[in-house]
């Protein structure tokens, strides 16, 4: 089974997750319709962005992982989106003040200074971030609590970082959402796909814990975890 891209349809019937109430894809679609140039960061395989069409006259997407970039190119080029690859760290490969809108769904990291640089005055960053202690139950089961990693996703830490880059937070909302895993295959698939949940995860390395969790699910029912999602809107002063 492929774990490239951000298509989670393999989990249909094997796991469930609540969705945030704000409807991120719908929000971004509305914003794309009102601007002339936009950029989507960490676009994955382009699954979410493709569903937010139609796009402004200039629409770019950035993906740093080559397998995902290939999927995104195949999916987004026919829709008029330019897909750009680049290094995970460092300056974004775009000119300063190039975009009215920058979007991102579930970025692993946010370089606020670079977001501010590529936004035009009065431009907006609209994103759905992974919040603090997301899927903490899974992480703790395999490797124990990770307070330092979770603290980096704290909303107030992000607010301060955005402010330091010269952006003003105009909206920030957090929701905690229920997940259920109905079999151990769903757990393995999720951990292989969302690799920062349990860094360096392999079936061989965590075989004993997986076996114990399989027996627990068989005896007690689905494994329940909770994701946290944060809607973030920041504006560059005009």
CSV table of N, CA and C in Angstrom, one decimal, residues 77-165:
chain,number,residue,atom,x,y,z
A,77,UNK,N,-1.3,20.3,-12.4
A,77,UNK,CA,-0.9,20.9,-13.6
A,77,UNK,C,-2.1,21.1,-14.6
A,78,UNK,N,-3.0,20.0,-14.7
A,78,UNK,CA,-4.1,20.2,-15.6
A,78,UNK,C,-5.1,21.3,-15.1
A,79,UNK,N,-5.0,21.7,-13.8
A,79,UNK,CA,-5.8,22.7,-13.3
A,79,UNK,C,-5.2,24.1,-13.3
A,80,UNK,N,-4.0,24.2,-14.0
A,80,UNK,CA,-3.4,25.5,-14.1
A,80,UNK,C,-2.5,25.9,-12.9
A,81,UNK,N,-2.2,24.9,-12.1
A,81,UNK,CA,-1.3,25.2,-10.9
A,81,UNK,C,0.1,24.9,-11.2
A,82,UNK,N,1.0,25.8,-10.9
A,82,UNK,CA,2.5,25.5,-11.1
A,82,UNK,C,3.0,24.9,-9.8
A,83,UNK,N,3.5,23.7,-9.9
A,83,UNK,CA,4.0,23.0,-8.7
A,83,UNK,C,5.6,23.1,-8.7
A,84,UNK,N,6.1,23.6,-7.6
A,84,UNK,CA,7.5,23.9,-7.4
A,84,UNK,C,8.0,23.0,-6.3
A,85,UNK,N,9.2,22.4,-6.5
A,85,UNK,CA,9.8,21.6,-5.5
A,85,UNK,C,11.0,22.5,-4.9
A,86,UNK,N,11.4,22.1,-3.7
A,86,UNK,CA,12.4,22.9,-3.0
A,86,UNK,C,12.9,22.1,-1.8
A,87,UNK,N,14.0,22.7,-1.2
A,87,UNK,CA,14.5,22.1,0.0
A,87,UNK,C,13.6,22.3,1.2
A,88,UNK,N,13.5,21.4,2.1
A,88,UNK,CA,12.6,21.6,3.3
A,88,UNK,C,12.9,22.8,4.1
A,89,UNK,N,14.1,23.3,4.1
A,89,UNK,CA,14.5,24.5,4.9
A,89,UNK,C,15.0,25.5,4.0
A,90,UNK,N,15.0,26.7,4.4
A,90,UNK,CA,15.6,27.8,3.6
A,90,UNK,C,14.6,28.7,3.0
A,91,UNK,N,15.1,29.6,2.2
A,91,UNK,CA,14.2,30.6,1.6
A,91,UNK,C,13.3,30.0,0.6
A,92,UNK,N,12.1,30.5,0.6
A,92,UNK,CA,11.1,30.0,-0.4
A,92,UNK,C,11.5,30.5,-1.8
A,93,UNK,N,11.4,29.7,-2.8
A,93,UNK,CA,11.8,30.0,-4.2
A,93,UNK,C,10.9,30.9,-4.9
A,94,UNK,N,10.5,32.0,-4.3
A,94,UNK,CA,9.6,33.0,-4.9
A,94,UNK,C,10.1,34.4,-4.5
A,95,UNK,N,9.8,35.4,-5.3
A,95,UNK,CA,10.2,36.7,-5.1
A,95,UNK,C,9.4,37.3,-3.9
A,96,UNK,N,9.9,38.4,-3.4
A,96,UNK,CA,9.3,39.1,-2.3
A,96,UNK,C,8.0,39.7,-2.8
A,97,UNK,N,7.0,39.8,-2.0
A,97,UNK,CA,5.7,40.4,-2.3
A,97,UNK,C,5.1,39.9,-3.5
A,98,UNK,N,5.1,38.5,-3.7
A,98,UNK,CA,4.6,37.9,-5.0
A,98,UNK,C,3.2,37.5,-4.9
A,99,UNK,N,2.6,37.3,-3.6
A,99,UNK,CA,1.3,36.7,-3.5
A,99,UNK,C,0.4,37.5,-2.6
A,100,UNK,N,-0.9,37.5,-3.0
A,100,UNK,CA,-1.9,38.1,-2.1
A,100,UNK,C,-2.3,37.2,-1.0
A,101,UNK,N,-2.2,35.9,-1.2
A,101,UNK,CA,-2.7,34.9,-0.3
A,101,UNK,C,-1.7,33.7,-0.3
A,102,UNK,N,-1.3,33.3,0.9
A,102,UNK,CA,-0.6,32.1,1.2
A,102,UNK,C,-1.4,31.1,2.0
A,103,UNK,N,-1.6,29.9,1.6
A,103,UNK,CA,-2.3,28.9,2.3
A,103,UNK,C,-1.5,27.7,2.7
A,104,UNK,N,-1.9,26.9,3.6
A,104,UNK,CA,-1.2,25.7,4.0
A,104,UNK,C,-2.1,24.8,4.9
A,105,UNK,N,-2.2,23.6,4.6
A,105,UNK,CA,-2.9,22.6,5.4
A,105,UNK,C,-2.0,21.6,6.0
A,106,UNK,N,-1.9,21.7,7.4
A,106,UNK,CA,-1.1,20.8,8.2
A,106,UNK,C,0.4,20.9,7.8
A,107,UNK,N,1.0,22.1,7.8
A,107,UNK,CA,2.4,22.2,7.6
A,107,UNK,C,3.1,21.6,8.8
A,108,UNK,N,4.2,20.9,8.6
A,108,UNK,CA,5.0,20.4,9.7
A,108,UNK,C,5.7,21.5,10.4
A,109,UNK,N,6.2,22.5,9.7
A,109,UNK,CA,6.8,23.7,10.3
A,109,UNK,C,6.4,24.9,9.5
A,110,UNK,N,6.4,26.1,10.1
A,110,UNK,CA,6.1,27.3,9.4
A,110,UNK,C,7.2,28.3,9.6
A,111,UNK,N,7.7,28.7,8.5
A,111,UNK,CA,8.8,29.8,8.5
A,111,UNK,C,8.0,31.1,8.3
A,112,UNK,N,7.7,31.7,9.5
A,112,UNK,CA,6.9,32.9,9.4
A,112,UNK,C,7.5,34.1,8.7
A,113,UNK,N,8.8,34.2,8.8
A,113,UNK,CA,9.6,35.3,8.2
A,113,UNK,C,9.4,35.1,6.7
A,114,UNK,N,9.5,33.9,6.2
A,114,UNK,CA,9.4,33.7,4.7
A,114,UNK,C,8.0,33.9,4.2
A,115,UNK,N,7.0,33.5,5.0
A,115,UNK,CA,5.6,33.7,4.7
A,115,UNK,C,5.4,35.3,4.5
A,116,UNK,N,5.9,36.0,5.5
A,116,UNK,CA,5.8,37.5,5.5
A,116,UNK,C,6.5,38.1,4.3
A,117,UNK,N,7.6,37.5,3.9
A,117,UNK,CA,8.4,38.1,2.8
A,117,UNK,C,7.7,37.9,1.5
A,118,UNK,N,7.0,36.8,1.2
A,118,UNK,CA,6.4,36.5,-0.1
A,118,UNK,C,5.0,37.1,-0.2
A,119,UNK,N,4.4,37.6,0.9
A,119,UNK,CA,3.1,38.2,0.9
A,119,UNK,C,3.3,39.7,0.5
A,120,UNK,N,2.3,40.1,-0.3
A,120,UNK,CA,2.2,41.5,-0.6
A,120,UNK,C,1.7,42.3,0.6
A,121,UNK,N,1.9,43.6,0.7
A,121,UNK,CA,1.3,44.4,1.8
A,121,UNK,C,-0.2,44.2,1.8
A,122,UNK,N,-0.8,43.9,2.9
A,122,UNK,CA,-2.2,43.7,3.0
A,122,UNK,C,-2.6,42.2,2.7
A,123,UNK,N,-1.6,41.4,2.4
A,123,UNK,CA,-1.9,40.0,2.0
A,123,UNK,C,-2.2,39.1,3.3
A,124,UNK,N,-2.7,37.9,3.0
A,124,UNK,CA,-3.2,37.1,4.1
A,124,UNK,C,-2.5,35.7,4.0
A,125,UNK,N,-2.2,35.2,5.2
A,125,UNK,CA,-1.9,33.7,5.4
A,125,UNK,C,-3.0,33.1,6.0
A,126,UNK,N,-3.6,32.0,5.4
A,126,UNK,CA,-4.7,31.3,5.9
A,126,UNK,C,-4.4,29.8,5.9
A,127,UNK,N,-4.4,29.2,7.1
A,127,UNK,CA,-3.9,27.8,7.2
A,127,UNK,C,-4.7,27.1,8.2
A,128,UNK,N,-4.6,25.7,8.1
A,128,UNK,CA,-5.1,24.8,9.2
A,128,UNK,C,-3.9,24.1,9.7
A,129,UNK,N,-3.5,24.4,10.9
A,129,UNK,CA,-2.3,23.8,11.5
A,129,UNK,C,-2.7,22.6,12.4
A,130,UNK,N,-1.7,21.7,12.6
A,130,UNK,CA,-1.8,20.7,13.5
A,130,UNK,C,-1.5,21.3,14.9
A,131,UNK,N,-2.5,21.1,15.8
A,131,UNK,CA,-2.3,21.7,17.1
A,131,UNK,C,-1.5,20.9,18.1
A,132,UNK,N,-1.3,21.4,19.3
A,132,UNK,CA,-0.5,20.8,20.3
A,132,UNK,C,-1.1,19.4,20.8
A,133,UNK,N,-0.2,18.5,21.0
A,133,UNK,CA,-0.6,17.2,21.6
A,133,UNK,C,-1.6,16.4,20.7
A,134,UNK,N,-1.5,16.7,19.3
A,134,UNK,CA,-2.4,16.0,18.4
A,134,UNK,C,-2.0,14.5,18.4
A,135,UNK,N,-3.0,13.6,18.4
A,135,UNK,CA,-2.9,12.2,18.5
A,135,UNK,C,-1.9,11.8,19.6
A,136,UNK,N,-1.9,12.5,20.7
A,136,UNK,CA,-1.0,12.2,21.8
A,136,UNK,C,-1.2,10.8,22.3
A,137,UNK,N,-2.4,10.3,22.3
A,137,UNK,CA,-2.6,8.9,22.8
A,137,UNK,C,-1.7,7.9,22.0
A,138,UNK,N,-1.7,8.0,20.7
A,138,UNK,CA,-0.8,7.1,19.9
A,138,UNK,C,0.7,7.3,20.2
A,139,UNK,N,1.1,8.6,20.2
A,139,UNK,CA,2.5,8.9,20.5
A,139,UNK,C,2.9,8.3,21.9
A,140,UNK,N,2.1,8.6,22.9
A,140,UNK,CA,2.4,8.1,24.2
A,140,UNK,C,2.4,6.6,24.3
A,141,UNK,N,1.5,5.9,23.6
A,141,UNK,CA,1.5,4.5,23.7
A,141,UNK,C,2.8,3.9,23.2
A,142,UNK,N,3.4,4.5,22.1
A,142,UNK,CA,4.6,3.9,21.6
A,142,UNK,C,5.9,4.4,22.1
A,143,UNK,N,6.0,5.8,22.4
A,143,UNK,CA,7.3,6.3,22.8
A,143,UNK,C,7.2,7.2,24.1
A,144,UNK,N,6.0,7.4,24.6
A,144,UNK,CA,5.8,8.2,25.8
A,144,UNK,C,5.6,9.6,25.5
A,145,UNK,N,5.3,10.4,26.5
A,145,UNK,CA,5.0,11.9,26.3
A,145,UNK,C,6.1,12.6,25.6
A,146,UNK,N,5.8,13.6,24.8
A,146,UNK,CA,6.8,14.4,24.1
A,146,UNK,C,6.4,15.9,24.3
A,147,UNK,N,6.6,16.4,25.6
A,147,UNK,CA,6.2,17.8,25.9
A,147,UNK,C,6.9,18.8,25.1
A,148,UNK,N,8.1,18.7,24.8
A,148,UNK,CA,8.8,19.7,24.0
A,148,UNK,C,8.3,19.8,22.6
A,149,UNK,N,8.1,18.7,22.0
A,149,UNK,CA,7.5,18.7,20.6
A,149,UNK,C,6.1,19.3,20.6
A,150,UNK,N,5.3,18.9,21.6
A,150,UNK,CA,3.9,19.5,21.6
A,150,UNK,C,3.9,21.0,21.9
A,151,UNK,N,4.9,21.4,22.7
A,151,UNK,CA,4.9,22.9,23.1
A,151,UNK,C,5.2,23.7,21.9
A,152,UNK,N,5.9,23.2,20.9
A,152,UNK,CA,6.2,24.0,19.7
A,152,UNK,C,5.0,24.3,18.9
A,153,UNK,N,3.9,23.5,19.1
A,153,UNK,CA,2.7,23.7,18.3
A,153,UNK,C,1.6,24.5,19.2
A,154,UNK,N,2.0,25.0,20.3
A,154,UNK,CA,1.1,25.8,21.1
A,154,UNK,C,0.7,27.1,20.4
A,155,UNK,N,-0.6,27.4,20.5
A,155,UNK,CA,-1.1,28.5,19.7
A,155,UNK,C,-0.4,29.8,20.1
A,156,UNK,N,-0.1,30.0,21.3
A,156,UNK,CA,0.5,31.3,21.7
A,156,UNK,C,1.9,31.4,21.3
A,157,UNK,N,2.6,30.2,21.1
A,157,UNK,CA,4.0,30.2,20.6
A,157,UNK,C,3.9,30.6,19.1
A,158,UNK,N,2.9,30.1,18.4
A,158,UNK,CA,2.8,30.5,17.0
A,158,UNK,C,2.4,31.9,16.8
A,159,UNK,N,1.5,32.4,17.7
A,159,UNK,CA,1.1,33.8,17.6
A,159,UNK,C,2.3,34.7,17.8
A,160,UNK,N,3.2,34.4,18.8
A,160,UNK,CA,4.3,35.2,19.0
A,160,UNK,C,5.3,35.2,17.8
A,161,UNK,N,5.5,34.0,17.2
A,161,UNK,CA,6.3,33.9,16.1
A,161,UNK,C,5.8,34.7,14.9
A,162,UNK,N,4.5,34.6,14.6
A,162,UNK,CA,3.9,35.4,13.5
A,162,UNK,C,4.1,36.9,13.8
A,163,UNK,N,3.9,37.3,15.0
A,163,UNK,CA,4.1,38.7,15.3
A,163,UNK,C,5.5,39.2,15.1
A,164,UNK,N,6.4,38.3,15.5
A,164,UNK,CA,7.9,38.7,15.4
A,164,UNK,C,8.3,38.8,13.9
A,165,UNK,N,7.5,38.1,13.0
A,165,UNK,CA,7.8,38.2,11.6
A,165,UNK,C,7.1,39.4,10.9
